[in-house]
Coordinates of C-alpha atoms in Angstrom, one line a residue:
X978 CA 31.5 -31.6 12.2
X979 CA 34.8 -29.9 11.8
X980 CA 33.0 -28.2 8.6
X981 CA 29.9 -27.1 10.4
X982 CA 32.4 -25.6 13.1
X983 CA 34.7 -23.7 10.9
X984 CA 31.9 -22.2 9.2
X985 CA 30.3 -20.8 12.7
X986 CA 33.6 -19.6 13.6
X987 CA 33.8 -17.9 10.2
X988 CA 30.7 -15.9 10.6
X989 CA 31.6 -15.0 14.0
X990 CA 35.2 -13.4 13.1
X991 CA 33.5 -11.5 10.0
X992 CA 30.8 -9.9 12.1
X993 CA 32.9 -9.1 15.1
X994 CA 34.4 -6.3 13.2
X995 CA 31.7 -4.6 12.3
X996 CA 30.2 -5.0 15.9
X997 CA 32.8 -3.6 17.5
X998 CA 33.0 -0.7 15.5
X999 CA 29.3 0.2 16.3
X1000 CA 30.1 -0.1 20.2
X1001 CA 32.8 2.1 20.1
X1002 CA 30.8 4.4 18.3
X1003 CA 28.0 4.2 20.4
X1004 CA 27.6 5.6 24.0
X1005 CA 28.4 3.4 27.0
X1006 CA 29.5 0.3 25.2
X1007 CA 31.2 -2.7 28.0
X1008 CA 34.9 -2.9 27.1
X1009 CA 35.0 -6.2 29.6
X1010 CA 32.5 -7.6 27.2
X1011 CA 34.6 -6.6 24.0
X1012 CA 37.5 -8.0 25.6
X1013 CA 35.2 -11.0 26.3
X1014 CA 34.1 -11.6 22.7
X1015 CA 37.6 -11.7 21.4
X1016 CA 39.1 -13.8 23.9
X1017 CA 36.0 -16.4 23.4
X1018 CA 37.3 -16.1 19.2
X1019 CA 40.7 -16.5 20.1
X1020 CA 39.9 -19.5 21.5
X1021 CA 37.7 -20.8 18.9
X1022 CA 40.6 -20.1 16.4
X1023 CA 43.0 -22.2 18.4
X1024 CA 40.5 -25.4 18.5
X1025 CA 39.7 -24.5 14.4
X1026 CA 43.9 -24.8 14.0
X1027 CA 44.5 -28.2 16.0
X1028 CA 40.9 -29.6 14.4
X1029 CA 42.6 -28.3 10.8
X1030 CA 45.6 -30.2 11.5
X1031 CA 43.2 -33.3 12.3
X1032 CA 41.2 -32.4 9.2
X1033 CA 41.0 -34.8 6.0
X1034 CA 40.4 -31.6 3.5
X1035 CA 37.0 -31.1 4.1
X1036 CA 37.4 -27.9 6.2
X1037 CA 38.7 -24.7 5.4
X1038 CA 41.6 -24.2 3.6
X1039 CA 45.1 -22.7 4.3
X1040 CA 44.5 -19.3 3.2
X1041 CA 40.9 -18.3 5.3
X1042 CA 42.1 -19.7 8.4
X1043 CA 45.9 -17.3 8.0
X1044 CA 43.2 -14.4 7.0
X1045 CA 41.0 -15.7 10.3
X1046 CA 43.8 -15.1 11.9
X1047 CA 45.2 -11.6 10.9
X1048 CA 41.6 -10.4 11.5
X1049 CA 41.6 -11.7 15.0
X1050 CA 45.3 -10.0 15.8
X1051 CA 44.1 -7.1 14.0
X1052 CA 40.5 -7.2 16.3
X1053 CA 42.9 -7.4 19.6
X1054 CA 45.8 -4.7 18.5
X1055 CA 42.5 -2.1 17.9
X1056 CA 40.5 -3.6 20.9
X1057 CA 42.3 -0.2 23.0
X1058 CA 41.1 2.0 20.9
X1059 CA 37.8 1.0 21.1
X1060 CA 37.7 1.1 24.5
X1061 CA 38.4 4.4 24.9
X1062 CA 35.9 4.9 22.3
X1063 CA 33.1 3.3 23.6
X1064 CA 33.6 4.8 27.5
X1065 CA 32.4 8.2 25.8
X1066 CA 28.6 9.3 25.8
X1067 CA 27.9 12.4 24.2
X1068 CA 24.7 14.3 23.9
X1069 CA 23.3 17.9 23.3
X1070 CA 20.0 20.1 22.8
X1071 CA 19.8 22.9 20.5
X1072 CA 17.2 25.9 21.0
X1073 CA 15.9 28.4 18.7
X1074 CA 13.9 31.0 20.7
X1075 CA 11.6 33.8 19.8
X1076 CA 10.7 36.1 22.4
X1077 CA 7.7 39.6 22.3
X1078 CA 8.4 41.8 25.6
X1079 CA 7.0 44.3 26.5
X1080 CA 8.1 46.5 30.1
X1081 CA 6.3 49.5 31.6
X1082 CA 9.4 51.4 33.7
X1083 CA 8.4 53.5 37.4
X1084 CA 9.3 56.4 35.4
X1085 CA 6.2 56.7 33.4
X1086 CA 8.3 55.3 29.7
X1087 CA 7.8 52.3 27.5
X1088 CA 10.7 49.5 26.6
X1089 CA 9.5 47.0 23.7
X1090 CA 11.6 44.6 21.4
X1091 CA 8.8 43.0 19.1
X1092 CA 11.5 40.3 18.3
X1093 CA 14.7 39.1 19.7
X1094 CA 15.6 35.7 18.4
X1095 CA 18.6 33.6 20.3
X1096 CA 20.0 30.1 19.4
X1097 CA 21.7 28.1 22.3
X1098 CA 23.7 24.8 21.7
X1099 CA 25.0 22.6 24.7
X1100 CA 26.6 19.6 24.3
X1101 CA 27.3 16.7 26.9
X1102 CA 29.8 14.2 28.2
X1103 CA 30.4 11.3 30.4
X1104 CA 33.2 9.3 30.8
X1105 CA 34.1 6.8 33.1
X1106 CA 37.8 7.1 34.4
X1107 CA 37.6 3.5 36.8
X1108 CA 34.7 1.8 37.8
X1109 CA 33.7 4.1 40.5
X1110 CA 35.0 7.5 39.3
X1111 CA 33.1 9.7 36.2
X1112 CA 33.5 12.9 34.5
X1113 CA 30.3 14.9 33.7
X1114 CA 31.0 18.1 31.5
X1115 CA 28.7 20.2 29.2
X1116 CA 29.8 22.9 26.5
X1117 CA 27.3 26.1 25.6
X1118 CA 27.2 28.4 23.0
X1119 CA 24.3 31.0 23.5
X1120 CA 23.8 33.9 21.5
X1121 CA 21.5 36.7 19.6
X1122 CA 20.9 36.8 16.2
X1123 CA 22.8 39.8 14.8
X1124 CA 25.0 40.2 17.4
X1125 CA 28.5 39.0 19.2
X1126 CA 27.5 40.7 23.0
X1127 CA 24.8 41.1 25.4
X1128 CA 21.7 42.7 23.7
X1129 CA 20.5 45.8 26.0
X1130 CA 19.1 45.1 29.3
X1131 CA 19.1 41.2 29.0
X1132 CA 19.5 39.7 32.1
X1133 CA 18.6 42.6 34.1
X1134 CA 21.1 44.5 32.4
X1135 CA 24.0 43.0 34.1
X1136 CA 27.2 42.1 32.1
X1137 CA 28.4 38.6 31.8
X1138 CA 30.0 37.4 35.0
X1139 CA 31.1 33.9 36.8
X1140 CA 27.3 33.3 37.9
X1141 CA 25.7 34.1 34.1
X1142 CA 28.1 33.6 31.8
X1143 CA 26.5 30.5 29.2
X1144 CA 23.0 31.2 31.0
X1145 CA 22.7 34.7 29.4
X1146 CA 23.2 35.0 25.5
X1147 CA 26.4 36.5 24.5
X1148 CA 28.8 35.9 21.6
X1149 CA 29.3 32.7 19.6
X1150 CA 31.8 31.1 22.0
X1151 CA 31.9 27.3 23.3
X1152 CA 32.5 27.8 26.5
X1153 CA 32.2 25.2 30.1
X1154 CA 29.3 25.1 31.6
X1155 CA 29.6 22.3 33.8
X1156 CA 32.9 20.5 34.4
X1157 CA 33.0 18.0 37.5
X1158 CA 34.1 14.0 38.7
X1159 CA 32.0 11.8 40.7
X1160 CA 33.8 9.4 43.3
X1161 CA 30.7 7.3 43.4
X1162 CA 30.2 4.4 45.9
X1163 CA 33.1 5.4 48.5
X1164 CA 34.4 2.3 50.5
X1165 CA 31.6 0.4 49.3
X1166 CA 28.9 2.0 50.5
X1167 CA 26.4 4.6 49.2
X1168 CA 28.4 7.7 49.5
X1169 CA 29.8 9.9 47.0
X1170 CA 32.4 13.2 46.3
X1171 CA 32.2 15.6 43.5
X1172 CA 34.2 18.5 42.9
X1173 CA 34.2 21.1 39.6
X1174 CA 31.8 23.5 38.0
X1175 CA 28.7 22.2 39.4
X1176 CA 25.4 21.1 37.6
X1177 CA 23.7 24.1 39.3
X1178 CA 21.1 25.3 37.2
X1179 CA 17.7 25.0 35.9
X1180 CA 17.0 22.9 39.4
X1181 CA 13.0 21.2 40.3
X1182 CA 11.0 22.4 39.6
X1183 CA 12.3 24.0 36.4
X1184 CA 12.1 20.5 34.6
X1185 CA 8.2 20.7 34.3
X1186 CA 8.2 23.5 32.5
X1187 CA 10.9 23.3 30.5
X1188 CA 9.9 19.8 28.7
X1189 CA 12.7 17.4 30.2
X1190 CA 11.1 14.2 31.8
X1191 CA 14.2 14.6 34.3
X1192 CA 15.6 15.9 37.0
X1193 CA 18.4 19.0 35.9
X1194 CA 19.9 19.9 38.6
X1195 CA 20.8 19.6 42.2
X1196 CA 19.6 22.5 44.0
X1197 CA 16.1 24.2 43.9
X1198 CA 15.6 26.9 41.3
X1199 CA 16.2 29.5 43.6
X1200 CA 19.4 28.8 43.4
X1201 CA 20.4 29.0 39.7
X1202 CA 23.7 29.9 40.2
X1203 CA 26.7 28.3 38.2
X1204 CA 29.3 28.1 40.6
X1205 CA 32.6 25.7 41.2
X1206 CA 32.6 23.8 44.1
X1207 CA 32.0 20.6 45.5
X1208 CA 30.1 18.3 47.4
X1209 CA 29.8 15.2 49.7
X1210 CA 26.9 13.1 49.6
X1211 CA 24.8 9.8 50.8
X1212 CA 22.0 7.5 49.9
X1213 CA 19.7 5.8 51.5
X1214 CA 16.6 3.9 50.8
X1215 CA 13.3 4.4 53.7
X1216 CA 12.5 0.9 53.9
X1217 CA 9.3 1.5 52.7
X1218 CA 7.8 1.4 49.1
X1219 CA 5.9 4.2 49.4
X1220 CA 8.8 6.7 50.9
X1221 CA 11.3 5.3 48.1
X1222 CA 14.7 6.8 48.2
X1223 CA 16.5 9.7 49.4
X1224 CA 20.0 11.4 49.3
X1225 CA 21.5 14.4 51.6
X1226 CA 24.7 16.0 50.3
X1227 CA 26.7 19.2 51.7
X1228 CA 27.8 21.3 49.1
X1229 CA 30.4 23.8 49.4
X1230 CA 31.3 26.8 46.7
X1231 CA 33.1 29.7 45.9
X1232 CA 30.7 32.7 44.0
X1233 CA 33.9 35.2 44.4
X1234 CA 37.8 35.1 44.2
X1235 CA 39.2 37.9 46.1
X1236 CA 42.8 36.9 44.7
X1237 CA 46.0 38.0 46.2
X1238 CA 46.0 40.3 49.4
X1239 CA 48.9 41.4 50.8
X1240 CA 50.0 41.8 54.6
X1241 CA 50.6 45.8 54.2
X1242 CA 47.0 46.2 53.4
X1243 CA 47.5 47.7 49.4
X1244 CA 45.9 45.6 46.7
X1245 CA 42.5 44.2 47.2
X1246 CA 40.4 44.7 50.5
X1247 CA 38.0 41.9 49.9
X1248 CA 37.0 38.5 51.3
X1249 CA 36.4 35.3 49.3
X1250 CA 32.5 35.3 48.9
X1251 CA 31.6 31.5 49.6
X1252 CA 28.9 29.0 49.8
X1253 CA 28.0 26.4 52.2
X1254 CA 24.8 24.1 53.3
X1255 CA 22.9 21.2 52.4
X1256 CA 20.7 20.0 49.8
X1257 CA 18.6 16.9 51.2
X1258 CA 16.4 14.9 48.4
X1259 CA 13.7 14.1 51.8
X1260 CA 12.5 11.0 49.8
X1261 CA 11.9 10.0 45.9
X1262 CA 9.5 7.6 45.1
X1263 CA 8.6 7.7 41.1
X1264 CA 6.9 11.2 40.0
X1265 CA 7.1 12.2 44.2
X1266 CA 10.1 14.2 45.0
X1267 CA 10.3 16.1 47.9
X1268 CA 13.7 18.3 48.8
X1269 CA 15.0 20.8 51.6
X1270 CA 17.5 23.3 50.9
X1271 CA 19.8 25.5 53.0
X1272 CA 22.7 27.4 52.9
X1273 CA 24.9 30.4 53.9
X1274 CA 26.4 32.8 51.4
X1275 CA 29.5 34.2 53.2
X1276 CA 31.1 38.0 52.6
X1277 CA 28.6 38.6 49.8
X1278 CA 29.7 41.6 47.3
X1279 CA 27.9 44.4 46.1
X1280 CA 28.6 43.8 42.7
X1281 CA 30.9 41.0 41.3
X1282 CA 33.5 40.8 38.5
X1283 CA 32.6 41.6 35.2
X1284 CA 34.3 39.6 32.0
X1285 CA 35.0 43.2 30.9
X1286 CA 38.2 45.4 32.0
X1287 CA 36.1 48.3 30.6
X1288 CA 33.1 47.1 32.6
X1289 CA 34.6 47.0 35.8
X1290 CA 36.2 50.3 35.4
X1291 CA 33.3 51.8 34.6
X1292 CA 31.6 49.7 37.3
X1293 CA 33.9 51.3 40.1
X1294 CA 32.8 54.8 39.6
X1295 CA 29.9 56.4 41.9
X1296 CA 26.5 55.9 42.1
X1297 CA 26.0 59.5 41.0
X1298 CA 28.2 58.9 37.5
X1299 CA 26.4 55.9 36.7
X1300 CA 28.8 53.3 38.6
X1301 CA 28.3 51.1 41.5
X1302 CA 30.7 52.4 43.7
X1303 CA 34.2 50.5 45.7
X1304 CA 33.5 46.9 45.0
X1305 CA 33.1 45.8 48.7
X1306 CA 31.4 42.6 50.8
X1307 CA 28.4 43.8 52.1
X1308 CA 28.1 41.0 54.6
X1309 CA 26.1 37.2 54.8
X1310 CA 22.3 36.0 53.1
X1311 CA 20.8 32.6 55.0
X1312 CA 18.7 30.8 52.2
X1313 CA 16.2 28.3 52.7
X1314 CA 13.7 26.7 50.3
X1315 CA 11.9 23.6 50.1
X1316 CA 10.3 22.0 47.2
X1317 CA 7.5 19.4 46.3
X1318 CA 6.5 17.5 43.3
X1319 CA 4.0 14.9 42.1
X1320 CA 2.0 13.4 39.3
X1321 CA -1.4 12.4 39.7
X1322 CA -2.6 10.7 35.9
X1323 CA -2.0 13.2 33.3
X1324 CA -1.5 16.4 35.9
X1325 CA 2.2 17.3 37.2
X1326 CA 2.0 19.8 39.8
X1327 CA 4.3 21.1 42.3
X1328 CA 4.8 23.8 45.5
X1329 CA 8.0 26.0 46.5
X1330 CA 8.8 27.9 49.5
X1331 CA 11.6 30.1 50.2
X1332 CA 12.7 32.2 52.9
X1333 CA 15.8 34.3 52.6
X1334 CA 17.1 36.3 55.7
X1335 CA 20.3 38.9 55.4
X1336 CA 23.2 39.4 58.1
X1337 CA 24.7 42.8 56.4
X1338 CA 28.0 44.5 58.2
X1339 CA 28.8 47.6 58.4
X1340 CA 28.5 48.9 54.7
X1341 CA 24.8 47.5 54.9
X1342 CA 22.3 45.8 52.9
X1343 CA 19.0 47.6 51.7
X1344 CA 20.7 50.8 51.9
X1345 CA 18.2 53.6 51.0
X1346 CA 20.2 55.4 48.6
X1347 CA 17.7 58.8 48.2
X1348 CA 18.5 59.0 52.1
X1349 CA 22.2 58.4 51.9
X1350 CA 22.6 61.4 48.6
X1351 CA 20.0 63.7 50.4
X1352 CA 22.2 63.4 54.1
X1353 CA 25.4 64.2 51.6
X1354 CA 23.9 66.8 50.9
X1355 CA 22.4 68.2 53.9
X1356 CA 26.2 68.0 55.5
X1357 CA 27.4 69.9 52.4
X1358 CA 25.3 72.6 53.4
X1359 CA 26.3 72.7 56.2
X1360 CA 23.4 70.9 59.1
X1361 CA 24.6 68.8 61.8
X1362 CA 23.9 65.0 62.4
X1363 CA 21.7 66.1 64.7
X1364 CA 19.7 68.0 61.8
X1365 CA 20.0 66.1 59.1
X1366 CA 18.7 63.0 61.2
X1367 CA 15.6 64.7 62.1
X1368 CA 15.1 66.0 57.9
X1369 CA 15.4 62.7 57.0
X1370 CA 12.8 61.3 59.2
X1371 CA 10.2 63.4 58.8
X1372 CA 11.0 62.1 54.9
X1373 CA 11.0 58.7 55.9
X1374 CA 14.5 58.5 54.6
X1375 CA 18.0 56.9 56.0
X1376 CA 21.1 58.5 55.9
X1377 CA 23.1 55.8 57.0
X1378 CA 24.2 52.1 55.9
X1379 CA 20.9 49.8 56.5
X1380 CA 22.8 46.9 59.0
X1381 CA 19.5 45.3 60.3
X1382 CA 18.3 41.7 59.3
X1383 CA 15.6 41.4 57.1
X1384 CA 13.4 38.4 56.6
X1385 CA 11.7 38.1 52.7
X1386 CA 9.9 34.9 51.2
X1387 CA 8.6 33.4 48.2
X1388 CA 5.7 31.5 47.4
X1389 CA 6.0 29.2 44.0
X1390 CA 3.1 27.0 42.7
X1391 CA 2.1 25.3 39.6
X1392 CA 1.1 22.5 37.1
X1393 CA 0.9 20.6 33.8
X1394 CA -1.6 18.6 32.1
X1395 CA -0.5 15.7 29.4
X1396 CA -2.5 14.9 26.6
X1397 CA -0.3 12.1 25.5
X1398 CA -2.3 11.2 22.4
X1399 CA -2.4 14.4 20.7
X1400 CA 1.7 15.2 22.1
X1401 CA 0.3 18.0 23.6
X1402 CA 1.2 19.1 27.6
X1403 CA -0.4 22.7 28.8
X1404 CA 0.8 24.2 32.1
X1405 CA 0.0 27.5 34.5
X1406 CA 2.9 28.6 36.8
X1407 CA 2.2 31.8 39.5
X1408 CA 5.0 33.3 42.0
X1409 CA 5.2 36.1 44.7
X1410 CA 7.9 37.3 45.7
X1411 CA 7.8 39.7 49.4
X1412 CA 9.4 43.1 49.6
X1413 CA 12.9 42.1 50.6
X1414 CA 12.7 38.2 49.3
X1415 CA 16.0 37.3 47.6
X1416 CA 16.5 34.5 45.0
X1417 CA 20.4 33.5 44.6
X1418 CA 19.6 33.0 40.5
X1419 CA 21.6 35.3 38.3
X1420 CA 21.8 32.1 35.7
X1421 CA 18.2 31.9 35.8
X1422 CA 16.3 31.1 32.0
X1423 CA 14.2 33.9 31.6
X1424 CA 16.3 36.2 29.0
X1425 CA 14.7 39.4 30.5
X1426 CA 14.3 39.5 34.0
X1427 CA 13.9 36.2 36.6
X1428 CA 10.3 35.9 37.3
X1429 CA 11.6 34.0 40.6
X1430 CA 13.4 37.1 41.6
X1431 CA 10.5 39.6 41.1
X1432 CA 9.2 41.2 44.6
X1433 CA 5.8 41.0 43.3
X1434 CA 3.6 38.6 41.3
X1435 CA 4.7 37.0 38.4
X1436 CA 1.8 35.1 35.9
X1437 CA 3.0 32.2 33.3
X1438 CA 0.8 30.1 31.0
X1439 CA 2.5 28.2 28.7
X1440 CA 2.2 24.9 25.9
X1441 CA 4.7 22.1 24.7
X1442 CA 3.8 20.2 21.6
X1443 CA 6.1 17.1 20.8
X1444 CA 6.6 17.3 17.2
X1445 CA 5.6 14.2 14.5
X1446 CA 9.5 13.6 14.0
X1447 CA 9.6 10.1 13.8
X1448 CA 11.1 7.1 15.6
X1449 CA 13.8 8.3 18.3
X1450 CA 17.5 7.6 16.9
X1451 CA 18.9 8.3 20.6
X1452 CA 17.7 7.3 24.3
X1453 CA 18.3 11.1 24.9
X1454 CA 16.3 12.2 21.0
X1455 CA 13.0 14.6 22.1
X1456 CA 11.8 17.4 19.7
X1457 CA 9.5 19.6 20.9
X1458 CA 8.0 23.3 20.4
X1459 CA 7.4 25.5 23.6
X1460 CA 4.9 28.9 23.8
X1461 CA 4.3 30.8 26.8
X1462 CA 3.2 34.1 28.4
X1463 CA 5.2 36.0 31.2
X1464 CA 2.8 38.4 33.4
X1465 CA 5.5 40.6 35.2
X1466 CA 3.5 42.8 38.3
X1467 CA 6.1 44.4 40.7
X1468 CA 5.4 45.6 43.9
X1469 CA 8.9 46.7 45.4
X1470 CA 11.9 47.4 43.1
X1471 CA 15.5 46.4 43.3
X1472 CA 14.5 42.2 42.1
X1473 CA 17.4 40.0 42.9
X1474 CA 19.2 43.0 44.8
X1475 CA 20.6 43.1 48.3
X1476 CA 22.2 46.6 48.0
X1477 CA 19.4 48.8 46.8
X1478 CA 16.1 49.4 49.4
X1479 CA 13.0 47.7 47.6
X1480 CA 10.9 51.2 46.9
X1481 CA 7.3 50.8 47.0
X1482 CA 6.4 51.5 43.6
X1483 CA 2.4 52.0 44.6
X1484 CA 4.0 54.7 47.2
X1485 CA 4.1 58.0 45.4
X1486 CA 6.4 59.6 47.9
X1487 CA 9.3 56.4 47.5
X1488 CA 8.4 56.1 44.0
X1489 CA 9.5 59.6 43.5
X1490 CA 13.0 59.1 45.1
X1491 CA 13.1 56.2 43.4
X1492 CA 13.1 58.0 40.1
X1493 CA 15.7 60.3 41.8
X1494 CA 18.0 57.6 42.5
X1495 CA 17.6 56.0 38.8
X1496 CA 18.1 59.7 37.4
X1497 CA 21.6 59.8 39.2
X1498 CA 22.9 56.5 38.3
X1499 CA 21.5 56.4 34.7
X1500 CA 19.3 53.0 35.7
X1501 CA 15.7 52.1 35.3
X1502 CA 13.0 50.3 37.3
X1503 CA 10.6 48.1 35.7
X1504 CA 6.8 48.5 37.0
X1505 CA 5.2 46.0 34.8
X1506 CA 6.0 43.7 31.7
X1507 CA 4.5 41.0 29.6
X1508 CA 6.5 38.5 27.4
X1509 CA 5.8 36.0 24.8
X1510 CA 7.9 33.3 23.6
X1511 CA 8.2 30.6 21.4
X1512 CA 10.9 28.4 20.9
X1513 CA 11.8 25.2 19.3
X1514 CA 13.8 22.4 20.9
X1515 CA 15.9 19.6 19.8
X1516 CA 17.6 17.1 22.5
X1517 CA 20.2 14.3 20.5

């Protein structure tokens, strides 16, 4: 018996090591249950000493049981270290994309790039700080091939700012995407506080598309905006099966530091640009999902902070050398949006609303810029207010700051079909946008320009074929390869811009002081555009 025991206990205290070392290693390994095991081998090593001292010499001898024993202190000095191993989880993607695009420009030219090929690399953490408090963070790296900046007109043609920077490709830097703590279950009950840069892109429905199984974000997709903030939220079940669960959070975030002002009125002459309103996750029941969103940008700017000195200088100039002007707050946007999504067999599908409403101040929003550079000029030569108002009416221009409210919407529908036996999922997206609709998503994913920004129709077909890789090493492994068409049609120019009145571009007279105002500030408008793009995907 005392054999039989020793030998157990043997095999127990040679394994341990090698366990242990593979739960630190891995992702979300229980340090109570470590600290568990090696208290329940301590123990047996105490009853294998005093059933050794009873033993007649049929047991183990002297030597294993002091070498039992200096494995066991050597398992418990280490047993710290392993800890703070195994409370890390890390996980990434890596995407390789290829993208064909194509643009048709109000001024009657052609824009092509046959190929423009960018890698992005993300990687993800989650540690646990106490039972009830975690740290979610992701790293990205997104780039072109052959180059350390922005390619030209990526993104719009806006530089890298707070609300792009990692979402549009740049140089080969690691820099934070996402940085924030959970304070989960507050005084016992389902409520939770997060503050930091906030998971706040690539929202439902952008999942379907995109190949994840999961949820990537909290708010809609019209707002893909990385911004730091923070948020307060609850949880709640229905109480009925079919109605599942839901969760309403207010979030709160800052998409502008003014910095320092000071009392005499020199320095800067701007207000903090914040956000504030509620996501609410209406219910969750398996594939259903059902969300509302709304929310108040506060003292929005005409243009924001570029990474670049050299940018923002040039940036400062006037419209008519190319520039934007005084960086200024042009006043507030009210956002809402509300999203569906279900699965019925092998078909996702889903349906977006949005309705965004602006509150400008005196500096305006809209402003017709043809009118405002034709009144300068009228008063230059000389024509009183009283003349120059009537010009630019029988024009149909405006002379002055545009302060009224201005209601646009969005309409966003579409859907995948899984073939599960041949790894293959097809899907068909469409989106209209009105003539002064206005998505919040300068981190958007669509390298050109933001099909959910575009104040006109916007066409997607697309594929996703899981690649024959073999058996998943991680919970988190998917490889996949993704192909899809963009059919860009714009009705109104100015996507994604509250400063700038949306010209009709099927409107020969406002198409022609469109051209006028792009001729004087060295910009161009994009009519029409197709893209292809194929990209292959790796999640570890």
């Amino acid at each position: 018996m005392v054999k039989k025991f020793s030998m157990l206990a043997l095999a127990g205290l040679i394994a341990l090591p090698a366990v242990a070392f593979a739960s630190g290693a891995g992702a979300g390994a229980d340090a109570n249950d470590l600290e568990r095991k090696i208290e329940d081998l301590s123990r047996q090593l105490q009853q294998l000493k005093a059933q050794m001292a009873e033993s007649t010499g049929d047991g183990v001898n002297r030597n294993d049981f002091n070498e039992l024993a200096d494995s066991v202190g050597d398992l418990e000095d280490r047993s710290e270290s392993w800890d703070l191993a195994a409370r890390f989880a890390f996980y990434g993607d890596f995407r390789s994309r290829l993208d064909n695009y194509r643009a048709n420009y109000a001024d009657g030219t052609l824009g092509k790039s046959d190929t423009l090929w960018t890698n992005r690399f993300r990687l993800n953490m989650r540690v646990k700080a106490t039972e009830n408090v975690e740290f979610k963070g992701r790293l990205a790296m997104y780039k072109a091939w052959g180059m350390e900046s922005t390619p030209q007109n990526l993104g719009g043609g806006y530089p890298i700012w707070d609300g792009n920077v990692t979402r549009q490709p740049a140089d080969n830097a690691l820099r934070v995407d996402r940085a924030f703590v959970n304070w989960n279950n507050i005084g016992g009950i389902p409520m939770w506080f997060s503050i930091g840069r906030r998971p706040t892109t690539d929202g439902p429905p952008a999942q379907i598309r995109m190949g994840s199984d999961q949820r990537m974000a909290t708010p809609i997709l019209y707002m893909d905006w990385p911004f730091d903030g923070i948020s307060l939220g609850y949880a709640y079940r229905w109480g009925s099966e079919a109605m599942g669960t839901g969760r309403i959070r207010f979030c709160y975030g800052r998409g502008f530091e003014d910095g320092l002002e000071f009392q005499d009125g020199i320095g800067n002459t701007m207000d903090d640009m914040d956000f504030g309103g509620i996501s609410w996750d209406v219910m969750k029941k398996d594939n259903r999902f059902m969300n509302i969103q709304s929310f108040m940008a506060y003292n929005v700017f005409n243009y924001p902070t570029f990474e670049s000195d050299f940018v923002n200088f040039g940036a400062s100039f006037p419209p008519d050398q190319g520039g934007f002007g005084p960086q200024m707050n042009v006043g507030d946007i009210l956002h809402n949006s509300v999203v569906y999504l279900d699965k019925m067999g092998p078909v996702s599908f889903f349906g977006v609303g949005g309705w965004s409403r602006t509150d400008p101040n005196e500096n305006g929003m809209f402003n017709d810029y043809a009118g405002m550079g034709a009144a300068q000029q009228m008063a230059g030569m000389g024509m009183s207010p009283q003349q120059i108002a009537g010009a630019l009416a029988m024009l149909g221009l405006e002379g002055t700051p545009h302060t009224d409210s201005e209601n646009g919407y969005n309409i966003y529908l579409g859907g995948r079909y899984d073939i599960d036996s041949l790894g293959l999922k097809f899907g068909a997206e469409w989106n209209y946008g009105s003539e002064y609709w206005i998505a919040m998503n300068p981190g958007h994913d669509d390298l050109y320009l933001s099909k959910l920004a575009a104040r006109g129709h916007v066409f997607e077909v697309y594929g996703i074929y899981d690649l024959p890789t073999g058996d998943a090493v991680s919970k988190y492994a998917s490889t996949f390869i993704r192909f899809g068409y963009q059919r860009y049609e714009y009705d109104y120019s100015g996507s994604m811009d509250w400063n700038a009145k949306p010209y009709e571009l099927d409107n020969a007279n406002e198409l022609g002081y469109l051209n006028q105002v792009n001729a004087m500030t060295g910009r161009s408008t994009v009519e029409s555009a197709d893209q292809v793009y194929l990209t292959f995907e790796a999640y570890f």
